[in-house]
JSON list of C-alpha atoms in Angstrom, two decimals:
[
{"chain": "I", "resi": 1, "resn": "MET", "atom": "CA", "xyz": [-84.87, -25.37, 42.61]},
{"chain": "I", "resi": 2, "resn": "ASN", "atom": "CA", "xyz": [-88.73, -25.43, 43.40]},
{"chain": "I", "resi": 3, "resn": "ALA", "atom": "CA", "xyz": [-89.49, -21.78, 43.27]},
{"chain": "I", "resi": 4, "resn": "THR", "atom": "CA", "xyz": [-92.74, -20.24, 42.47]},
{"chain": "I", "resi": 5, "resn": "LEU", "atom": "CA", "xyz": [-92.85, -16.34, 41.56]},
{"chain": "I", "resi": 6, "resn": "HIS", "atom": "CA", "xyz": [-95.71, -13.93, 41.62]},
{"chain": "I", "resi": 7, "resn": "THR", "atom": "CA", "xyz": [-96.18, -11.00, 39.31]},
{"chain": "I", "resi": 8, "resn": "PRO", "atom": "CA", "xyz": [-98.90, -8.42, 39.07]},
{"chain": "I", "resi": 9, "resn": "ARG", "atom": "CA", "xyz": [-100.53, -10.63, 36.15]},
{"chain": "I", "resi": 10, "resn": "PHE", "atom": "CA", "xyz": [-99.43, -14.08, 36.68]},
{"chain": "I", "resi": 11, "resn": "ILE", "atom": "CA", "xyz": [-97.58, -16.85, 38.20]},
{"chain": "I", "resi": 12, "resn": "LEU", "atom": "CA", "xyz": [-94.01, -18.13, 37.40]},
{"chain": "I", "resi": 13, "resn": "ARG", "atom": "CA", "xyz": [-94.10, -21.93, 38.40]},
{"chain": "I", "resi": 14, "resn": "GLN", "atom": "CA", "xyz": [-92.13, -25.02, 37.50]},
{"chain": "I", "resi": 15, "resn": "PRO", "atom": "CA", "xyz": [-93.46, -26.56, 34.34]},
{"chain": "I", "resi": 16, "resn": "GLN", "atom": "CA", "xyz": [-95.39, -29.70, 34.85]},
{"chain": "I", "resi": 17, "resn": "VAL", "atom": "CA", "xyz": [-96.44, -32.92, 33.03]},
{"chain": "I", "resi": 18, "resn": "GLY", "atom": "CA", "xyz": [-99.72, -31.21, 32.07]},
{"chain": "I", "resi": 19, "resn": "ASP", "atom": "CA", "xyz": [-98.02, -28.72, 30.07]},
{"chain": "I", "resi": 20, "resn": "ALA", "atom": "CA", "xyz": [-97.17, -30.74, 27.46]},
{"chain": "I", "resi": 21, "resn": "GLU", "atom": "CA", "xyz": [-99.79, -29.83, 24.91]},
{"chain": "I", "resi": 22, "resn": "ALA", "atom": "CA", "xyz": [-99.40, -26.09, 25.48]},
{"chain": "I", "resi": 23, "resn": "ILE", "atom": "CA", "xyz": [-95.94, -26.02, 25.16]},
{"chain": "I", "resi": 24, "resn": "ALA", "atom": "CA", "xyz": [-96.10, -28.37, 21.91]},
{"chain": "I", "resi": 25, "resn": "ARG", "atom": "CA", "xyz": [-99.11, -26.06, 20.54]},
{"chain": "I", "resi": 26, "resn": "TYR", "atom": "CA", "xyz": [-96.99, -22.69, 21.03]},
{"chain": "I", "resi": 27, "resn": "LEU", "atom": "CA", "xyz": [-93.76, -24.10, 20.00]},
{"chain": "I", "resi": 28, "resn": "ASN", "atom": "CA", "xyz": [-94.85, -25.79, 16.88]},
{"chain": "I", "resi": 29, "resn": "ASP", "atom": "CA", "xyz": [-95.58, -22.42, 15.44]},
{"chain": "I", "resi": 30, "resn": "PHE", "atom": "CA", "xyz": [-92.42, -21.36, 13.22]},
{"chain": "I", "resi": 31, "resn": "GLU", "atom": "CA", "xyz": [-92.77, -17.79, 14.25]},
{"chain": "I", "resi": 32, "resn": "VAL", "atom": "CA", "xyz": [-91.87, -19.04, 17.51]},
{"chain": "I", "resi": 33, "resn": "ALA", "atom": "CA", "xyz": [-89.52, -21.78, 17.29]},
{"chain": "I", "resi": 34, "resn": "GLY", "atom": "CA", "xyz": [-87.65, -19.76, 14.50]},
{"chain": "I", "resi": 35, "resn": "ASN", "atom": "CA", "xyz": [-86.34, -17.21, 17.24]},
{"chain": "I", "resi": 36, "resn": "LEU", "atom": "CA", "xyz": [-85.14, -20.18, 19.37]},
{"chain": "I", "resi": 37, "resn": "ALA", "atom": "CA", "xyz": [-81.82, -21.85, 19.22]},
{"chain": "I", "resi": 38, "resn": "ARG", "atom": "CA", "xyz": [-82.59, -25.18, 20.79]},
{"chain": "I", "resi": 39, "resn": "VAL", "atom": "CA", "xyz": [-86.05, -25.84, 19.46]},
{"chain": "I", "resi": 40, "resn": "PRO", "atom": "CA", "xyz": [-86.69, -28.00, 16.25]},
{"chain": "I", "resi": 41, "resn": "PHE", "atom": "CA", "xyz": [-89.73, -27.37, 13.96]},
{"chain": "I", "resi": 42, "resn": "PRO", "atom": "CA", "xyz": [-91.88, -28.93, 13.93]},
{"chain": "I", "resi": 43, "resn": "TYR", "atom": "CA", "xyz": [-92.08, -29.27, 17.34]},
{"chain": "I", "resi": 44, "resn": "ARG", "atom": "CA", "xyz": [-94.43, -32.44, 18.53]},
{"chain": "I", "resi": 45, "resn": "LEU", "atom": "CA", "xyz": [-96.10, -33.50, 21.87]},
{"chain": "I", "resi": 46, "resn": "SER", "atom": "CA", "xyz": [-93.33, -36.00, 22.12]},
{"chain": "I", "resi": 47, "resn": "ASP", "atom": "CA", "xyz": [-90.61, -33.04, 22.05]},
{"chain": "I", "resi": 48, "resn": "ALA", "atom": "CA", "xyz": [-92.59, -31.53, 24.93]},
{"chain": "I", "resi": 49, "resn": "LYS", "atom": "CA", "xyz": [-92.69, -34.64, 26.99]},
{"chain": "I", "resi": 50, "resn": "ALA", "atom": "CA", "xyz": [-89.11, -35.46, 26.39]},
{"chain": "I", "resi": 51, "resn": "TRP", "atom": "CA", "xyz": [-88.26, -31.90, 27.49]},
{"chain": "I", "resi": 52, "resn": "LEU", "atom": "CA", "xyz": [-90.75, -32.10, 30.55]},
{"chain": "I", "resi": 53, "resn": "ARG", "atom": "CA", "xyz": [-88.56, -35.39, 31.75]},
{"chain": "I", "resi": 54, "resn": "THR", "atom": "CA", "xyz": [-85.29, -33.37, 31.95]},
{"chain": "I", "resi": 55, "resn": "ARG", "atom": "CA", "xyz": [-87.22, -30.68, 34.41]},
{"chain": "I", "resi": 56, "resn": "ARG", "atom": "CA", "xyz": [-86.88, -32.84, 37.90]},
{"chain": "I", "resi": 57, "resn": "PRO", "atom": "CA", "xyz": [-86.74, -31.35, 41.34]},
{"chain": "I", "resi": 58, "resn": "GLY", "atom": "CA", "xyz": [-83.62, -30.12, 42.98]},
{"chain": "I", "resi": 59, "resn": "LEU", "atom": "CA", "xyz": [-82.23, -28.61, 39.77]},
{"chain": "I", "resi": 60, "resn": "PRO", "atom": "CA", "xyz": [-79.73, -25.46, 40.68]},
{"chain": "I", "resi": 61, "resn": "PRO", "atom": "CA", "xyz": [-81.02, -21.94, 39.91]},
{"chain": "I", "resi": 62, "resn": "GLU", "atom": "CA", "xyz": [-78.78, -21.83, 36.93]},
{"chain": "I", "resi": 63, "resn": "GLU", "atom": "CA", "xyz": [-80.93, -24.78, 35.37]},
{"chain": "I", "resi": 64, "resn": "THR", "atom": "CA", "xyz": [-84.29, -23.30, 36.56]},
{"chain": "I", "resi": 65, "resn": "ASN", "atom": "CA", "xyz": [-87.15, -22.92, 34.06]},
{"chain": "I", "resi": 66, "resn": "PHE", "atom": "CA", "xyz": [-90.52, -21.12, 34.50]},
{"chain": "I", "resi": 67, "resn": "ALA", "atom": "CA", "xyz": [-93.63, -21.54, 32.99]},
{"chain": "I", "resi": 68, "resn": "ILE", "atom": "CA", "xyz": [-95.36, -18.42, 32.52]},
{"chain": "I", "resi": 69, "resn": "ASP", "atom": "CA", "xyz": [-99.06, -19.34, 33.93]},
{"chain": "I", "resi": 70, "resn": "LEU", "atom": "CA", "xyz": [-101.56, -16.64, 32.78]},
{"chain": "I", "resi": 71, "resn": "PRO", "atom": "CA", "xyz": [-104.74, -17.04, 34.78]},
{"chain": "I", "resi": 72, "resn": "GLY", "atom": "CA", "xyz": [-107.51, -18.15, 32.84]},
{"chain": "I", "resi": 73, "resn": "GLU", "atom": "CA", "xyz": [-105.11, -19.32, 30.14]},
{"chain": "I", "resi": 74, "resn": "GLY", "atom": "CA", "xyz": [-102.67, -21.54, 31.58]},
{"chain": "I", "resi": 75, "resn": "LEU", "atom": "CA", "xyz": [-99.28, -22.03, 30.16]},
{"chain": "I", "resi": 76, "resn": "VAL", "atom": "CA", "xyz": [-98.41, -19.31, 27.45]},
{"chain": "I", "resi": 77, "resn": "GLY", "atom": "CA", "xyz": [-94.51, -19.47, 27.53]},
{"chain": "I", "resi": 78, "resn": "GLN", "atom": "CA", "xyz": [-91.52, -20.12, 29.20]},
{"chain": "I", "resi": 79, "resn": "VAL", "atom": "CA", "xyz": [-88.53, -18.33, 30.92]},
{"chain": "I", "resi": 80, "resn": "GLY", "atom": "CA", "xyz": [-85.67, -20.16, 31.99]},
{"chain": "I", "resi": 81, "resn": "PHE", "atom": "CA", "xyz": [-81.86, -20.72, 32.58]},
{"chain": "I", "resi": 82, "resn": "HIS", "atom": "CA", "xyz": [-79.31, -23.01, 31.47]},
{"chain": "I", "resi": 83, "resn": "ARG", "atom": "CA", "xyz": [-75.69, -23.24, 31.86]},
{"chain": "I", "resi": 84, "resn": "GLY", "atom": "CA", "xyz": [-73.23, -21.62, 29.31]},
{"chain": "I", "resi": 85, "resn": "SER", "atom": "CA", "xyz": [-69.63, -21.77, 28.82]},
{"chain": "I", "resi": 86, "resn": "ASP", "atom": "CA", "xyz": [-69.47, -18.22, 30.59]},
{"chain": "I", "resi": 87, "resn": "GLY", "atom": "CA", "xyz": [-72.27, -18.79, 33.33]},
{"chain": "I", "resi": 88, "resn": "PRO", "atom": "CA", "xyz": [-75.96, -18.50, 32.97]},
{"chain": "I", "resi": 89, "resn": "VAL", "atom": "CA", "xyz": [-77.97, -17.78, 30.30]},
{"chain": "I", "resi": 90, "resn": "ILE", "atom": "CA", "xyz": [-81.61, -16.60, 30.30]},
{"chain": "I", "resi": 91, "resn": "GLY", "atom": "CA", "xyz": [-83.76, -17.71, 27.25]},
{"chain": "I", "resi": 92, "resn": "TYR", "atom": "CA", "xyz": [-87.39, -17.45, 26.98]},
{"chain": "I", "resi": 93, "resn": "TRP", "atom": "CA", "xyz": [-90.55, -17.51, 24.57]},
{"chain": "I", "resi": 94, "resn": "LEU", "atom": "CA", "xyz": [-94.09, -16.82, 24.63]},
{"chain": "I", "resi": 95, "resn": "GLY", "atom": "CA", "xyz": [-96.90, -18.28, 22.53]},
{"chain": "I", "resi": 96, "resn": "ARG", "atom": "CA", "xyz": [-97.59, -15.86, 19.61]},
{"chain": "I", "resi": 97, "resn": "PRO", "atom": "CA", "xyz": [-101.54, -14.96, 20.77]},
{"chain": "I", "resi": 98, "resn": "TYR", "atom": "CA", "xyz": [-99.57, -13.29, 23.72]},
{"chain": "I", "resi": 99, "resn": "TRP", "atom": "CA", "xyz": [-96.88, -11.33, 22.00]},
{"chain": "I", "resi": 100, "resn": "GLY", "atom": "CA", "xyz": [-97.08, -7.39, 22.57]},
{"chain": "I", "resi": 101, "resn": "GLN", "atom": "CA", "xyz": [-98.66, -7.47, 25.91]},
{"chain": "I", "resi": 102, "resn": "GLN", "atom": "CA", "xyz": [-95.58, -6.97, 27.92]},
{"chain": "I", "resi": 103, "resn": "ILE", "atom": "CA", "xyz": [-95.93, -10.63, 29.18]},
{"chain": "I", "resi": 104, "resn": "MET", "atom": "CA", "xyz": [-92.34, -11.18, 28.70]},
{"chain": "I", "resi": 105, "resn": "THR", "atom": "CA", "xyz": [-91.05, -8.16, 30.05]},
{"chain": "I", "resi": 106, "resn": "GLU", "atom": "CA", "xyz": [-92.63, -8.90, 33.49]},
{"chain": "I", "resi": 107, "resn": "ALA", "atom": "CA", "xyz": [-91.44, -12.43, 33.24]},
{"chain": "I", "resi": 108, "resn": "VAL", "atom": "CA", "xyz": [-87.83, -11.74, 32.75]},
{"chain": "I", "resi": 109, "resn": "ILE", "atom": "CA", "xyz": [-87.82, -8.93, 35.51]},
{"chain": "I", "resi": 110, "resn": "ALA", "atom": "CA", "xyz": [-89.35, -11.48, 38.13]},
{"chain": "I", "resi": 111, "resn": "SER", "atom": "CA", "xyz": [-86.87, -14.49, 36.93]},
{"chain": "I", "resi": 112, "resn": "LEU", "atom": "CA", "xyz": [-83.95, -11.91, 37.01]},
{"chain": "I", "resi": 113, "resn": "ASP", "atom": "CA", "xyz": [-84.56, -10.64, 40.50]},
{"chain": "I", "resi": 114, "resn": "TRP", "atom": "CA", "xyz": [-84.97, -14.24, 41.79]},
{"chain": "I", "resi": 115, "resn": "LEU", "atom": "CA", "xyz": [-81.82, -15.53, 40.17]},
{"chain": "I", "resi": 116, "resn": "PHE", "atom": "CA", "xyz": [-79.81, -12.61, 41.44]},
{"chain": "I", "resi": 117, "resn": "SER", "atom": "CA", "xyz": [-81.10, -12.63, 44.99]},
{"chain": "I", "resi": 118, "resn": "ILE", "atom": "CA", "xyz": [-80.36, -16.50, 45.09]},
{"chain": "I", "resi": 119, "resn": "SER", "atom": "CA", "xyz": [-77.43, -16.88, 43.30]},
{"chain": "I", "resi": 120, "resn": "THR", "atom": "CA", "xyz": [-73.63, -15.46, 43.19]},
{"chain": "I", "resi": 121, "resn": "ALA", "atom": "CA", "xyz": [-73.72, -15.15, 39.51]},
{"chain": "I", "resi": 122, "resn": "PRO", "atom": "CA", "xyz": [-71.72, -12.04, 38.42]},
{"chain": "I", "resi": 123, "resn": "ALA", "atom": "CA", "xyz": [-73.90, -11.81, 35.20]},
{"chain": "I", "resi": 124, "resn": "ILE", "atom": "CA", "xyz": [-76.56, -13.60, 32.98]},
{"chain": "I", "resi": 125, "resn": "ARG", "atom": "CA", "xyz": [-75.84, -13.70, 29.28]},
{"chain": "I", "resi": 126, "resn": "SER", "atom": "CA", "xyz": [-78.53, -13.95, 26.69]},
{"chain": "I", "resi": 127, "resn": "GLY", "atom": "CA", "xyz": [-78.93, -12.74, 23.05]},
{"chain": "I", "resi": 128, "resn": "VAL", "atom": "CA", "xyz": [-81.37, -12.82, 20.15]},
{"chain": "I", "resi": 129, "resn": "PHE", "atom": "CA", "xyz": [-81.18, -13.87, 16.59]},
{"chain": "I", "resi": 130, "resn": "HIS", "atom": "CA", "xyz": [-80.27, -10.51, 14.56]},
{"chain": "I", "resi": 131, "resn": "PHE", "atom": "CA", "xyz": [-83.85, -10.41, 13.30]},
{"chain": "I", "resi": 132, "resn": "ASN", "atom": "CA", "xyz": [-85.67, -10.81, 16.52]},
{"chain": "I", "resi": 133, "resn": "ALA", "atom": "CA", "xyz": [-86.36, -6.92, 17.12]},
{"chain": "I", "resi": 134, "resn": "ALA", "atom": "CA", "xyz": [-88.68, -7.76, 19.84]},
{"chain": "I", "resi": 135, "resn": "SER", "atom": "CA", "xyz": [-86.67, -9.83, 22.02]},
{"chain": "I", "resi": 136, "resn": "LEU", "atom": "CA", "xyz": [-83.91, -7.52, 21.58]},
{"chain": "I", "resi": 137, "resn": "ALA", "atom": "CA", "xyz": [-86.11, -4.28, 22.77]},
{"chain": "I", "resi": 138, "resn": "ILE", "atom": "CA", "xyz": [-87.07, -6.11, 25.94]},
{"chain": "I", "resi": 139, "resn": "GLN", "atom": "CA", "xyz": [-83.39, -6.91, 26.52]},
{"chain": "I", "resi": 140, "resn": "THR", "atom": "CA", "xyz": [-82.38, -3.17, 25.89]},
{"chain": "I", "resi": 141, "resn": "LYS", "atom": "CA", "xyz": [-85.06, -1.98, 27.80]},
{"chain": "I", "resi": 142, "resn": "LEU", "atom": "CA", "xyz": [-83.94, -4.00, 30.97]},
{"chain": "I", "resi": 143, "resn": "GLY", "atom": "CA", "xyz": [-80.21, -2.73, 30.68]},
{"chain": "I", "resi": 144, "resn": "PHE", "atom": "CA", "xyz": [-78.60, -5.88, 28.58]},
{"chain": "I", "resi": 145, "resn": "ILE", "atom": "CA", "xyz": [-75.70, -4.98, 26.63]},
{"chain": "I", "resi": 146, "resn": "GLN", "atom": "CA", "xyz": [-74.50, -6.05, 23.43]},
{"chain": "I", "resi": 147, "resn": "THR", "atom": "CA", "xyz": [-71.22, -7.63, 23.78]},
{"chain": "I", "resi": 148, "resn": "GLY", "atom": "CA", "xyz": [-70.72, -8.81, 20.04]},
{"chain": "I", "resi": 149, "resn": "ARG", "atom": "CA", "xyz": [-72.03, -10.94, 17.45]},
{"chain": "I", "resi": 150, "resn": "SER", "atom": "CA", "xyz": [-71.58, -14.66, 16.81]},
{"chain": "I", "resi": 151, "resn": "THR", "atom": "CA", "xyz": [-73.48, -17.39, 15.06]},
{"chain": "I", "resi": 152, "resn": "LEU", "atom": "CA", "xyz": [-75.52, -19.76, 16.71]},
{"chain": "I", "resi": 153, "resn": "LEU", "atom": "CA", "xyz": [-77.33, -22.99, 15.38]},
{"chain": "I", "resi": 154, "resn": "CYS", "atom": "CA", "xyz": [-81.07, -22.58, 14.96]},
{"chain": "I", "resi": 155, "resn": "LEU", "atom": "CA", "xyz": [-82.61, -26.01, 15.09]},
{"chain": "I", "resi": 156, "resn": "ALA", "atom": "CA", "xyz": [-85.97, -24.86, 13.47]},
{"chain": "I", "resi": 157, "resn": "ARG", "atom": "CA", "xyz": [-83.92, -23.10, 10.54]},
{"chain": "I", "resi": 158, "resn": "GLU", "atom": "CA", "xyz": [-81.44, -25.81, 10.44]},
{"chain": "I", "resi": 159, "resn": "ALA", "atom": "CA", "xyz": [-78.73, -23.04, 9.87]},
{"chain": "I", "resi": 160, "resn": "GLU", "atom": "CA", "xyz": [-76.28, -21.26, 11.53]},
{"chain": "I", "resi": 161, "resn": "VAL", "atom": "CA", "xyz": [-77.70, -17.87, 12.18]},
{"chain": "I", "resi": 162, "resn": "GLU", "atom": "CA", "xyz": [-76.21, -14.46, 13.24]},
{"chain": "I", "resi": 163, "resn": "HIS", "atom": "CA", "xyz": [-76.51, -13.88, 16.80]},
{"chain": "I", "resi": 164, "resn": "ILE", "atom": "CA", "xyz": [-76.43, -10.76, 19.05]},
{"chain": "I", "resi": 165, "resn": "ASP", "atom": "CA", "xyz": [-74.90, -11.68, 22.00]},
{"chain": "I", "resi": 166, "resn": "THR", "atom": "CA", "xyz": [-76.11, -9.57, 25.47]},
{"chain": "I", "resi": 167, "resn": "ILE", "atom": "CA", "xyz": [-74.98, -9.34, 29.07]},
{"chain": "I", "resi": 168, "resn": "MET", "atom": "CA", "xyz": [-76.59, -8.27, 32.39]},
{"chain": "I", "resi": 169, "resn": "THR", "atom": "CA", "xyz": [-74.42, -8.03, 35.03]},
{"chain": "I", "resi": 170, "resn": "ARG", "atom": "CA", "xyz": [-75.47, -8.17, 38.92]},
{"chain": "I", "resi": 171, "resn": "SER", "atom": "CA", "xyz": [-74.26, -4.60, 39.69]},
{"chain": "I", "resi": 172, "resn": "VAL", "atom": "CA", "xyz": [-76.38, -3.17, 36.59]},
{"chain": "I", "resi": 173, "resn": "TRP", "atom": "CA", "xyz": [-79.39, -5.15, 37.72]},
{"chain": "I", "resi": 174, "resn": "LYS", "atom": "CA", "xyz": [-79.13, -4.25, 41.29]},
{"chain": "I", "resi": 175, "resn": "ALA", "atom": "CA", "xyz": [-78.84, -0.30, 40.32]},
{"chain": "I", "resi": 176, "resn": "ARG", "atom": "CA", "xyz": [-81.71, -0.83, 38.00]},
{"chain": "I", "resi": 177, "resn": "SER", "atom": "CA", "xyz": [-83.77, -1.93, 40.78]},
{"chain": "I", "resi": 178, "resn": "LYS", "atom": "CA", "xyz": [-83.26, 0.80, 42.96]}
]
């Protein structure tokens, strides 16, 4: 799916080959990568290029990723979806210089509005590692509810880590939007 979303402060667009250096720069920071399950550390330019090769036109909405493109800055993070065993899962990251500016909250809202408007998914799953209070705060503020705890492999930490599992149902999201 080739979608471009506009928010009040930035554009969410499809990742491009030219984003590789920015992706590698921001994900080669353990403070970022250590909060993510599927990102190794160190994270190299070759990792970014390999991931970008998986982003091809025509992917279904449940496999769509958006680059967070801040005017004057370029790519500063990502928000996107992948297929999980129980339906779509949303994941996201933001370069450390941009933390604390409500950028990710705005990006998650726009991406969830988009996915729920074009898919029939009854819910979106997500979660955070138990130590990621900032990400859990975003999810809680938006109405995600905790469904339990599990362990999840964190590639950057090379370990199974306690994970707080969350879910956002279509009905809760639609009620929130009114």
